[in-house]
Amino acid sequence: MIPAPFEYVRVGSVDEAVDALSEHGEEATLLAGGHSLLPLMRLRLAVPEVLVDLGRVDELRGVRDAGDHLAVGAMTTHHQVMSDPLVREHCGVLAEVTGEVGDPQVRHRGTIGGACAHGDAAGDHPACLLALDATMVARDPGGTREITAADFFTGIFETALAPDEVLTEVHLPKLDGSWGFDYQKFQRVKQAWAIVGACALVRREDGRIGEARVGLTNLGSVPVRATGTERLLAGAAAEPDALREAAAQAAEGTQPPTDSNARPDYRRHLARVLTLRALQNSLAS
Amino acid sequence: MPRISVNVDGTAFTDEVEPRLLLVHYLRDRLGKTGTNIGCDTSNCGACTVVMDGLSVKSCTVLAVQADGSDVTTIEGLADDGRWHPLQKAFHTEHALQCGYCTPGMIMASVGLLADNPDPSDEEVREGLEGNLCRCTGYQNIVKAVRTAAAEMHEGATR
Ligand SMILES: Cc1cc2nc3c(=O)[nH]c(=O)nc-3n(C[C@H](O)[C@H](O)[C@H](O)COP(=O)(O)OP(=O)(O)OC[C@H]3O[C@@H](n4cnc5c(N)ncnc54)[C@H](O)[C@@H]3O)c2cc1C
Ligand code: FES
Ligand code: FES
């Protein structure tokens, strides 16, 4: 189908984008890679009056070494993130998770900023960024602010971004070699969204687990941390029984949704199984 | 209406377009390049795949205005002076199509794949084409064709 008519505004800088959003208010929608927005517009589930295209905002593209963290520009495509040497060296888990998004064509166009701002609970980025304790940077007419991943994702297709705010960067911690990681995505077919996903980060410390972080995809309206699992693993021996016991707690306190793919009890089961696999692979990686 | 300049299959075009015009409709309806197919409404099937600035994209999920200033290659621009591209040849000789509907997209996605990875394994071909659906062949011969073409292109390059 063909999208409803809209006014098209192409901006060349973040400042211009912020101005355009302030000028047009609620009627304006930002366009990044378009791989969530255009499908919705074709189905007329999204009918923006004004589309503000970030495609030419070069300052939003690329990955920068910012000392103790990496700064990824919001318009950096999934393809660029996956193949970026800095990301691969310091935050390999994001490269791995990004490689699970859609298919090559989708990854050539879709951006990290769009994947975050879209706020889809079934998206692969949110759980990973939550596990990483990543920080989002946003700009509005008043200036720039930082939002932690834990505060950023607020509901189904909802984020902490205000209508006149542009997400400019995602800040990622640099993980040294003591961290292992793995993302387990359960899907009906390879190209599809996660029915459930589990992203694990494990810091090894002399045969023990110094710290474990687990982010879960699609186990609620926002990405969640498997806090029960994380608590049991802190300081635990890096042994199969400890992992099994901890993974059994992965779904504690979650309220998984029901849809045509799965009911809540099945999603909880998947969370436990995928968390165990992700932890095992993290330790082996 | 915005004015766009796009290089398609080696020819420069400048046109005024409605912002909501999809690249695939621009290619098919304005430029008459109906070799690029439309197979779905959900960005899933990949039949509409073209190569834009060196990367495979689904032209049903790109606005024509987003393609302004870009270089686009469709299936119609792949042959070199009437001589088929190795992928076109291999899809023919390996019998990698039945109805042929998915073929333009399969081939253009394969162009992107081989640019990235000139010598893919079976597994890598399957992963590289995961954004393209075929309802006829069962994929086996498609994988074979891509590897046959890769081998031919490799030979051509080292000769
Ligand atoms: C066939 C297909 C399969 C897919 N499979 C997966 C998958 O398996 N896993 C997955 O995670 N995703 C998947 N996706 C979605 C893909 O990752 C999208 O690229 C992503 O969700 C949105 O990024 P985008 O750049 O395309 O954003 P757009 O579609 O351009 O924008 C999405 C939303 O974010 C807003 N926005 C964009 N950028 C900014 C910004 N800088 N500041 C503020 N707001 C902004 C827009 O206004 C819009 O509301 C798939 C998409 C398709 C078409
Ligand atoms: S027509 Fe199906 S992906 Fe474009
Ligand atoms: S040959 Fe018929 S869809 Fe692929």
Coordinates of C-alpha atoms and ligand atoms in Angstrom, one line a residue:
Chain A
M1 CA 0.0 0.0 0.0
I2 CA 0.9 3.6 -0.4
P3 CA 1.5 5.9 2.6
A4 CA -0.9 8.8 3.2
P5 CA 0.4 12.2 1.9
F6 CA 2.8 14.1 4.2
E7 CA 5.0 17.1 4.0
Y8 CA 8.7 16.2 3.7
V9 CA 11.4 18.2 5.5
R10 CA 15.0 17.3 5.0
V11 CA 17.4 18.6 7.6
G12 CA 21.2 18.8 7.6
S13 CA 22.0 19.0 11.3
V14 CA 20.6 18.1 14.7
D15 CA 19.8 21.8 15.4
E16 CA 17.7 21.9 12.2
A17 CA 15.9 18.7 13.3
V18 CA 15.2 20.1 16.7
D19 CA 13.9 23.3 15.2
A20 CA 11.7 21.4 12.8
L21 CA 10.2 19.4 15.6
S22 CA 9.5 22.5 17.7
E23 CA 7.9 24.2 14.7
H24 CA 5.6 21.4 13.7
G25 CA 4.9 20.0 17.2
E26 CA 3.0 16.7 17.5
E27 CA 2.4 16.6 13.7
A28 CA 6.0 15.9 13.0
T29 CA 7.7 12.6 13.0
L30 CA 11.4 11.9 12.6
L31 CA 12.5 9.5 9.8
A32 CA 15.7 7.6 10.3
G33 CA 16.2 4.3 8.3
G34 CA 12.5 4.0 7.9
H35 CA 12.4 0.3 8.5
S36 CA 9.9 0.5 11.3
L37 CA 8.2 3.7 10.3
L38 CA 7.6 3.1 6.6
P39 CA 6.0 -0.3 7.0
L40 CA 3.6 1.3 9.5
M41 CA 2.9 4.2 7.2
R42 CA 2.2 1.9 4.3
L43 CA -0.4 0.1 6.4
R44 CA -1.6 3.6 7.5
L45 CA -1.0 2.6 11.1
A46 CA 1.2 5.7 11.2
V47 CA 0.0 8.9 9.5
P48 CA 2.5 11.7 10.2
E49 CA 1.6 15.1 8.8
V50 CA 5.3 16.1 8.5
L51 CA 8.2 13.8 8.1
V52 CA 11.6 15.2 9.2
D53 CA 14.3 13.2 7.4
L54 CA 17.5 12.7 9.4
G55 CA 19.2 10.9 6.5
R56 CA 21.6 13.7 5.7
V57 CA 22.6 14.5 9.2
D58 CA 26.2 13.3 9.0
E59 CA 27.0 14.4 12.6
L60 CA 24.7 11.5 13.8
R61 CA 26.6 8.8 11.9
G62 CA 29.5 6.8 13.1
V63 CA 31.2 5.4 16.3
R64 CA 33.5 7.5 18.4
D65 CA 36.0 6.5 21.1
A66 CA 35.1 8.8 24.0
G67 CA 37.6 7.5 26.6
D68 CA 35.8 5.3 29.0
H69 CA 32.9 4.7 26.7
L70 CA 32.0 4.5 23.0
A71 CA 29.6 7.0 21.5
V72 CA 27.4 5.6 18.7
G73 CA 25.6 8.2 16.6
A74 CA 21.9 7.6 16.3
M75 CA 22.0 7.4 12.5
T76 CA 24.6 4.7 12.5
T77 CA 23.1 1.8 10.6
H78 CA 22.9 -1.7 12.0
H79 CA 25.3 -2.8 9.2
Q80 CA 27.8 -0.1 10.3
V81 CA 27.5 -1.0 14.0
M82 CA 28.1 -4.7 13.2
S83 CA 31.3 -4.1 11.2
D84 CA 32.7 -1.2 13.3
P85 CA 36.1 -2.1 14.7
L86 CA 35.6 -0.1 17.9
V87 CA 32.3 -1.8 18.6
R88 CA 33.8 -5.2 17.9
E89 CA 36.7 -4.6 20.1
H90 CA 35.1 -3.0 23.1
C91 CA 31.4 -4.0 23.0
G92 CA 31.2 -7.2 20.9
V93 CA 27.8 -8.0 22.4
L94 CA 26.2 -5.2 20.5
A95 CA 27.7 -6.4 17.2
E96 CA 26.4 -9.9 17.9
V97 CA 22.9 -8.7 18.9
T98 CA 22.7 -6.3 15.9
G99 CA 23.6 -9.2 13.6
E100 CA 20.4 -10.9 14.7
V101 CA 18.2 -8.0 13.5
G102 CA 16.0 -8.8 10.5
D103 CA 18.0 -9.5 7.4
P104 CA 20.9 -7.8 5.5
Q105 CA 18.7 -5.4 3.6
V106 CA 17.0 -4.3 6.8
R107 CA 20.4 -3.9 8.5
H108 CA 21.7 -1.8 5.6
R109 CA 19.0 0.8 6.3
G110 CA 17.8 0.5 9.9
T111 CA 19.6 2.6 12.5
I112 CA 20.5 2.1 16.2
G113 CA 18.7 5.4 17.0
G114 CA 15.5 4.2 15.3
A115 CA 15.7 0.8 16.9
C116 CA 15.8 2.5 20.3
A117 CA 13.3 5.3 19.7
H118 CA 10.8 2.9 18.3
G119 CA 10.6 1.2 21.7
D120 CA 9.5 -2.2 20.5
A121 CA 9.5 -4.8 23.3
A122 CA 10.3 -7.4 20.7
G123 CA 13.2 -5.5 19.3
D124 CA 16.7 -6.9 19.9
H125 CA 18.5 -3.7 21.0
P126 CA 16.6 -2.8 24.2
A127 CA 17.5 -5.9 26.3
C128 CA 21.1 -5.6 25.2
L129 CA 21.4 -1.9 26.0
L130 CA 19.7 -2.5 29.3
A131 CA 22.1 -5.3 30.2
L132 CA 25.0 -3.0 29.2
D133 CA 23.7 -0.1 31.3
A134 CA 24.0 2.0 28.2
T135 CA 23.1 5.7 28.2
M136 CA 21.0 7.6 25.6
V137 CA 21.7 11.2 24.8
A138 CA 18.9 13.4 23.6
R139 CA 18.7 17.0 22.5
D140 CA 15.7 19.4 22.6
P141 CA 15.5 23.2 22.3
G142 CA 16.6 23.5 25.9
G143 CA 19.8 21.5 25.5
T144 CA 21.1 18.0 25.9
R145 CA 20.3 15.3 28.5
E146 CA 21.3 11.8 29.3
I147 CA 18.8 9.0 30.0
T148 CA 19.8 5.6 31.3
A149 CA 18.5 2.6 29.3
A150 CA 16.6 1.6 32.4
D151 CA 14.7 4.9 32.3
F152 CA 14.5 5.1 28.5
F153 CA 12.1 2.3 27.6
T154 CA 8.8 3.1 29.3
G155 CA 6.1 1.0 27.5
I156 CA 4.9 -0.6 24.4
F157 CA 6.3 1.6 21.6
E158 CA 7.0 4.2 24.2
T159 CA 10.2 5.8 25.4
A160 CA 11.2 8.7 27.6
L161 CA 11.8 10.9 24.5
A162 CA 9.6 14.0 24.4
P163 CA 8.0 14.8 21.0
D164 CA 10.5 17.6 20.4
E165 CA 13.5 15.6 21.4
V166 CA 16.1 14.0 19.0
L167 CA 18.0 11.0 20.2
T168 CA 21.6 11.8 19.2
E169 CA 23.9 9.2 20.7
V170 CA 24.0 5.9 22.5
H171 CA 26.9 5.6 25.0
L172 CA 28.2 2.1 25.6
P173 CA 30.6 1.0 28.3
K174 CA 33.9 -0.6 27.2
L175 CA 34.1 -4.2 28.3
D176 CA 37.5 -5.7 28.8
G177 CA 38.5 -9.3 28.0
S178 CA 37.2 -10.6 31.4
W179 CA 33.6 -10.2 30.0
G180 CA 32.0 -13.0 28.0
F181 CA 28.7 -12.5 26.3
D182 CA 26.0 -14.2 24.2
Y183 CA 22.6 -13.4 22.8
Q184 CA 20.0 -16.1 22.4
K185 CA 17.0 -15.3 20.2
F186 CA 14.1 -17.6 19.8
Q187 CA 12.1 -17.0 16.6
R188 CA 9.8 -18.8 14.3
V189 CA 11.8 -18.1 11.2
K190 CA 15.3 -16.5 10.8
Q191 CA 14.0 -13.1 9.7
A192 CA 11.4 -12.8 12.4
W193 CA 11.3 -10.9 15.7
A194 CA 12.2 -12.6 18.9
I195 CA 9.4 -14.5 20.7
V196 CA 11.8 -14.3 23.6
G197 CA 15.5 -13.2 23.7
A198 CA 18.1 -13.4 26.4
C199 CA 21.3 -11.3 26.4
A200 CA 23.9 -12.3 28.9
L201 CA 27.1 -10.6 30.0
V202 CA 29.3 -12.4 32.4
R203 CA 32.5 -11.1 34.1
R204 CA 34.9 -13.9 35.0
E205 CA 37.1 -13.6 38.0
D206 CA 39.5 -16.5 38.9
G207 CA 37.1 -19.3 38.1
R208 CA 34.2 -17.5 39.7
I209 CA 31.6 -15.2 38.3
G210 CA 32.3 -11.6 39.4
E211 CA 29.2 -10.2 37.9
A212 CA 26.4 -11.4 35.6
R213 CA 23.9 -9.3 33.8
V214 CA 21.0 -10.6 31.8
G215 CA 18.5 -8.6 29.7
L216 CA 15.4 -10.2 28.4
T217 CA 13.6 -9.4 25.2
N218 CA 9.8 -9.5 24.9
L219 CA 9.0 -10.7 28.4
G220 CA 7.0 -7.6 29.2
S221 CA 6.1 -4.2 27.7
V222 CA 9.6 -3.1 28.3
P223 CA 12.9 -5.0 28.3
V224 CA 13.7 -6.4 31.8
R225 CA 16.7 -7.6 33.7
A226 CA 16.6 -11.1 35.1
T227 CA 17.4 -9.8 38.6
G228 CA 16.8 -13.1 40.4
T229 CA 19.4 -14.8 38.1
E230 CA 21.9 -12.0 38.4
R231 CA 21.7 -12.0 42.3
L232 CA 22.4 -15.7 42.5
L233 CA 25.4 -15.5 40.2
A234 CA 27.2 -12.6 41.8
G235 CA 30.3 -14.3 43.2
A236 CA 29.1 -17.8 42.4
A237 CA 31.4 -20.6 41.1
A238 CA 31.4 -20.7 37.3
E239 CA 29.9 -24.2 37.4
P240 CA 27.0 -25.9 35.6
D241 CA 24.9 -26.4 38.7
A242 CA 25.2 -22.7 39.7
L243 CA 24.2 -21.6 36.2
R244 CA 21.2 -24.0 36.1
E245 CA 20.0 -22.8 39.5
A246 CA 20.3 -19.2 38.6
A247 CA 18.7 -19.5 35.1
A248 CA 15.7 -21.2 36.8
Q249 CA 15.0 -17.8 38.3
A250 CA 15.1 -15.9 35.0
A251 CA 11.4 -15.3 34.7
E252 CA 10.7 -14.4 38.3
G253 CA 8.7 -11.2 38.6
T254 CA 8.0 -10.9 34.9
Q255 CA 4.6 -10.4 33.2
P256 CA 5.0 -11.8 29.7
P257 CA 2.5 -10.8 27.0
T258 CA 0.2 -13.2 25.1
D259 CA 0.2 -13.1 21.3
S260 CA -0.2 -15.4 18.4
N261 CA 3.3 -16.8 19.0
A262 CA 3.2 -17.7 22.7
R263 CA 1.4 -17.6 26.0
P264 CA 3.0 -16.2 29.2
D265 CA 3.9 -19.7 30.6
Y266 CA 5.7 -20.6 27.4
R267 CA 7.5 -17.3 27.4
R268 CA 8.7 -17.9 31.0
H269 CA 9.9 -21.3 30.0
L270 CA 11.8 -19.8 27.0
A271 CA 13.3 -17.2 29.3
R272 CA 14.8 -19.9 31.6
V273 CA 16.1 -22.0 28.8
L274 CA 17.5 -19.2 26.8
T275 CA 19.1 -17.6 29.8
L276 CA 20.9 -20.8 30.7
R277 CA 22.2 -21.2 27.1
A278 CA 23.3 -17.5 27.0
L279 CA 25.1 -17.9 30.4
Q280 CA 26.8 -21.1 29.3
N281 CA 28.0 -19.6 26.0
S282 CA 29.1 -16.4 27.8
L283 CA 31.4 -18.4 30.0
A284 CA 32.7 -20.3 27.0
S285 CA 33.3 -17.2 24.9
Chain B
M1 CA 7.0 18.7 -4.9
P2 CA 10.6 17.8 -4.1
R3 CA 13.0 17.2 -7.0
I4 CA 15.3 14.2 -7.0
S5 CA 18.3 13.2 -9.0
V6 CA 19.0 9.5 -9.1
N7 CA 21.4 7.5 -11.2
V8 CA 19.6 4.3 -12.2
D9 CA 21.3 1.5 -14.1
G10 CA 23.9 4.0 -15.4
T11 CA 21.4 6.7 -16.5
A12 CA 20.9 10.0 -14.6
F13 CA 17.3 10.9 -14.0
T14 CA 15.9 14.1 -12.5
D15 CA 12.2 14.1 -11.5
E16 CA 9.7 15.8 -9.3
V17 CA 8.1 13.3 -7.0
E18 CA 5.5 13.2 -4.3
P19 CA 7.3 12.6 -1.0
R20 CA 5.2 9.5 -0.3
L21 CA 6.3 7.8 -3.6
L22 CA 8.2 4.6 -2.8
L23 CA 11.4 3.9 -4.6
V24 CA 10.0 0.7 -6.1
H25 CA 7.0 2.7 -7.5
Y26 CA 9.4 5.3 -8.9
L27 CA 11.4 2.6 -10.6
R28 CA 8.4 0.7 -12.0
D29 CA 5.8 3.4 -12.7
R30 CA 7.9 6.4 -13.5
L31 CA 11.0 4.9 -15.1
G32 CA 9.2 1.8 -16.5
K33 CA 11.7 -0.6 -14.9
T34 CA 9.3 -3.3 -14.1
G35 CA 12.0 -5.9 -13.7
T36 CA 11.9 -5.1 -10.0
N37 CA 8.9 -6.8 -8.5
I38 CA 6.7 -6.2 -5.5
G39 CA 5.7 -9.3 -3.6
C40 CA 4.4 -8.2 -0.2
D41 CA 3.1 -5.3 1.9
T42 CA 5.3 -6.0 4.9
S43 CA 8.9 -5.5 3.8
N44 CA 9.5 -9.3 4.2
C45 CA 9.8 -10.9 0.8
G46 CA 12.8 -9.1 -0.8
A47 CA 11.3 -9.3 -4.3
C48 CA 11.9 -5.5 -4.6
T49 CA 15.6 -5.7 -3.7
V50 CA 17.9 -3.3 -5.6
V51 CA 21.5 -2.2 -4.9
M52 CA 21.7 1.4 -3.7
D53 CA 25.1 2.9 -3.2
G54 CA 26.6 -0.6 -3.1
L55 CA 24.3 -2.1 -0.6
S56 CA 21.2 -4.2 -1.1
V57 CA 18.0 -2.6 0.0
K58 CA 14.3 -3.3 -0.2
S59 CA 13.0 -0.6 -2.5
C60 CA 9.5 -0.9 -1.1
T61 CA 10.8 0.4 2.2
V62 CA 12.8 3.4 0.8
L63 CA 11.1 6.6 -0.2
A64 CA 12.2 8.0 -3.6
V65 CA 13.2 11.2 -1.8
Q66 CA 15.6 9.2 0.4
A67 CA 17.3 7.9 -2.8
D68 CA 18.0 11.4 -4.0
G69 CA 21.7 11.6 -5.0
S70 CA 22.1 7.9 -5.0
D71 CA 23.3 5.3 -7.4
V72 CA 20.8 2.5 -7.9
T73 CA 21.2 -0.7 -9.8
T74 CA 18.2 -2.9 -10.6
I75 CA 18.1 -6.3 -12.3
E76 CA 17.7 -4.4 -15.6
G77 CA 21.1 -2.8 -15.2
L78 CA 23.0 -5.9 -14.3
A79 CA 23.9 -7.2 -17.8
D80 CA 27.0 -5.7 -19.3
D81 CA 26.3 -4.7 -22.9
G82 CA 23.9 -7.6 -23.5
R83 CA 26.2 -10.1 -21.7
W84 CA 24.6 -11.6 -18.6
H85 CA 26.1 -11.1 -15.2
P86 CA 27.5 -14.4 -13.8
L87 CA 24.6 -14.5 -11.3
Q88 CA 22.1 -14.2 -14.1
K89 CA 23.8 -17.0 -16.0
A90 CA 24.1 -19.2 -12.9
F91 CA 20.5 -18.8 -11.9
H92 CA 19.7 -20.1 -15.5
T93 CA 22.1 -23.0 -15.6
E94 CA 21.5 -24.2 -12.0
H95 CA 17.8 -24.0 -12.5
A96 CA 17.5 -21.6 -9.5
L97 CA 14.0 -20.5 -10.4
Q98 CA 10.6 -21.8 -11.2
C99 CA 8.0 -19.1 -11.5
G100 CA 10.7 -16.5 -11.4
Y101 CA 8.9 -13.9 -9.3
C102 CA 11.5 -13.8 -6.5
T103 CA 14.4 -13.9 -9.0
P104 CA 15.2 -10.2 -9.6
G105 CA 15.3 -9.7 -5.8
M106 CA 17.3 -12.9 -5.2
I107 CA 19.9 -11.9 -7.7
M108 CA 20.2 -8.3 -6.5
A109 CA 20.5 -9.5 -2.9
S110 CA 23.2 -11.9 -4.1
V111 CA 25.0 -9.1 -5.8
G112 CA 25.2 -7.4 -2.4
L113 CA 26.1 -10.6 -0.7
L114 CA 29.0 -11.3 -3.0
A115 CA 30.3 -7.7 -2.8
D116 CA 30.6 -8.3 1.0
N117 CA 31.8 -11.9 0.9
P118 CA 33.2 -13.1 -2.5
D119 CA 33.4 -16.7 -1.5
P120 CA 30.5 -17.6 0.8
S121 CA 29.8 -21.1 2.1
D122 CA 26.3 -22.7 1.7
E123 CA 25.5 -21.5 5.2
E124 CA 26.6 -18.0 4.5
V125 CA 24.6 -17.8 1.3
R126 CA 21.5 -18.9 3.2
E127 CA 22.1 -16.3 5.9
G128 CA 22.9 -13.6 3.3
L129 CA 19.6 -14.3 1.5
E130 CA 17.5 -14.6 4.6
G131 CA 15.6 -11.4 3.6
N132 CA 14.4 -13.0 0.4
L133 CA 11.5 -15.5 0.2
C134 CA 11.0 -18.0 -2.6
R135 CA 7.8 -19.9 -2.7
C136 CA 8.9 -22.4 -5.4
T137 CA 12.4 -23.7 -5.5
G138 CA 13.1 -24.8 -1.9
Y139 CA 16.2 -22.7 -2.1
Q140 CA 18.7 -25.5 -2.8
N141 CA 19.4 -24.5 -6.4
I142 CA 19.5 -20.8 -5.4
V143 CA 22.3 -21.5 -3.0
K144 CA 24.0 -23.6 -5.8
A145 CA 23.6 -20.8 -8.3
V146 CA 25.1 -18.2 -6.0
R147 CA 28.2 -20.4 -5.3
T148 CA 28.6 -21.2 -9.0
A149 CA 28.5 -17.5 -9.8
A150 CA 30.9 -16.7 -7.0
A151 CA 33.4 -19.3 -8.5
E152 CA 33.0 -17.8 -11.9
M153 CA 33.5 -14.2 -10.7
H154 CA 36.5 -15.4 -8.7
E155 CA 38.0 -17.0 -11.8
G156 CA 37.3 -13.9 -13.8
A157 CA 39.0 -11.8 -11.2
T158 CA 42.2 -13.9 -11.0
R159 CA 42.7 -14.5 -14.7
Ligands
LIG1 C1 11.5 -7.1 7.6 C2 11.9 -6.4 8.9 C3 12.5 -7.2 9.9 C4 12.9 -6.7 11.0 N1 13.4 -7.5 12.0 C5 13.8 -7.0 13.2 C6 14.4 -7.8 14.2 O1 14.4 -9.0 14.1 N2 14.8 -7.2 15.4 C7 14.7 -5.9 15.6 O2 15.1 -5.4 16.6 N3 14.3 -5.1 14.6 C8 13.8 -5.6 13.4 N4 13.3 -4.7 12.4 C9 13.3 -3.3 12.7 C10 14.6 -2.6 12.4 O3 15.6 -2.9 13.4 C11 14.5 -1.1 12.3 O4 15.6 -0.6 11.6 C12 14.4 -0.3 13.6 O5 13.5 -0.9 14.5 C13 14.1 1.1 13.4 O6 15.2 1.8 12.9 P1 15.0 2.8 11.7 O7 16.3 3.6 11.6 O8 14.5 2.1 10.5 O9 13.9 3.8 12.3 P2 12.6 4.5 11.6 O10 11.7 3.5 11.1 O11 13.0 5.6 10.7 O12 12.0 5.2 12.9 C14 11.4 4.4 13.9 C15 10.8 5.3 15.0 O13 11.8 6.0 15.7 C16 11.8 7.4 15.6 N5 13.2 7.9 15.5 C17 14.1 7.4 14.6 N6 15.3 8.0 14.9 C18 15.1 8.9 15.9 C19 16.0 9.7 16.6 N7 17.3 9.9 16.3 N8 15.5 10.5 17.6 C20 14.2 10.3 18.0 N9 13.3 9.5 17.4 C21 13.8 8.8 16.3 C22 10.9 7.7 14.4 O14 10.3 8.9 14.5 C23 10.0 6.5 14.4 O15 8.9 6.7 15.3 C24 12.9 -5.3 11.2 C25 12.4 -4.5 10.2 C26 11.9 -5.0 9.0 C27 11.4 -4.1 8.0
FES2 S1 8.0 -6.0 -1.8 FE1 8.3 -7.5 -0.3 S2 10.0 -6.7 0.7 FE2 9.6 -5.2 -0.8
FES3 S1 10.9 -19.1 -8.2 FE1 8.8 -18.7 -7.7 S2 9.0 -17.5 -5.9 FE2 11.0 -18.1 -6.3

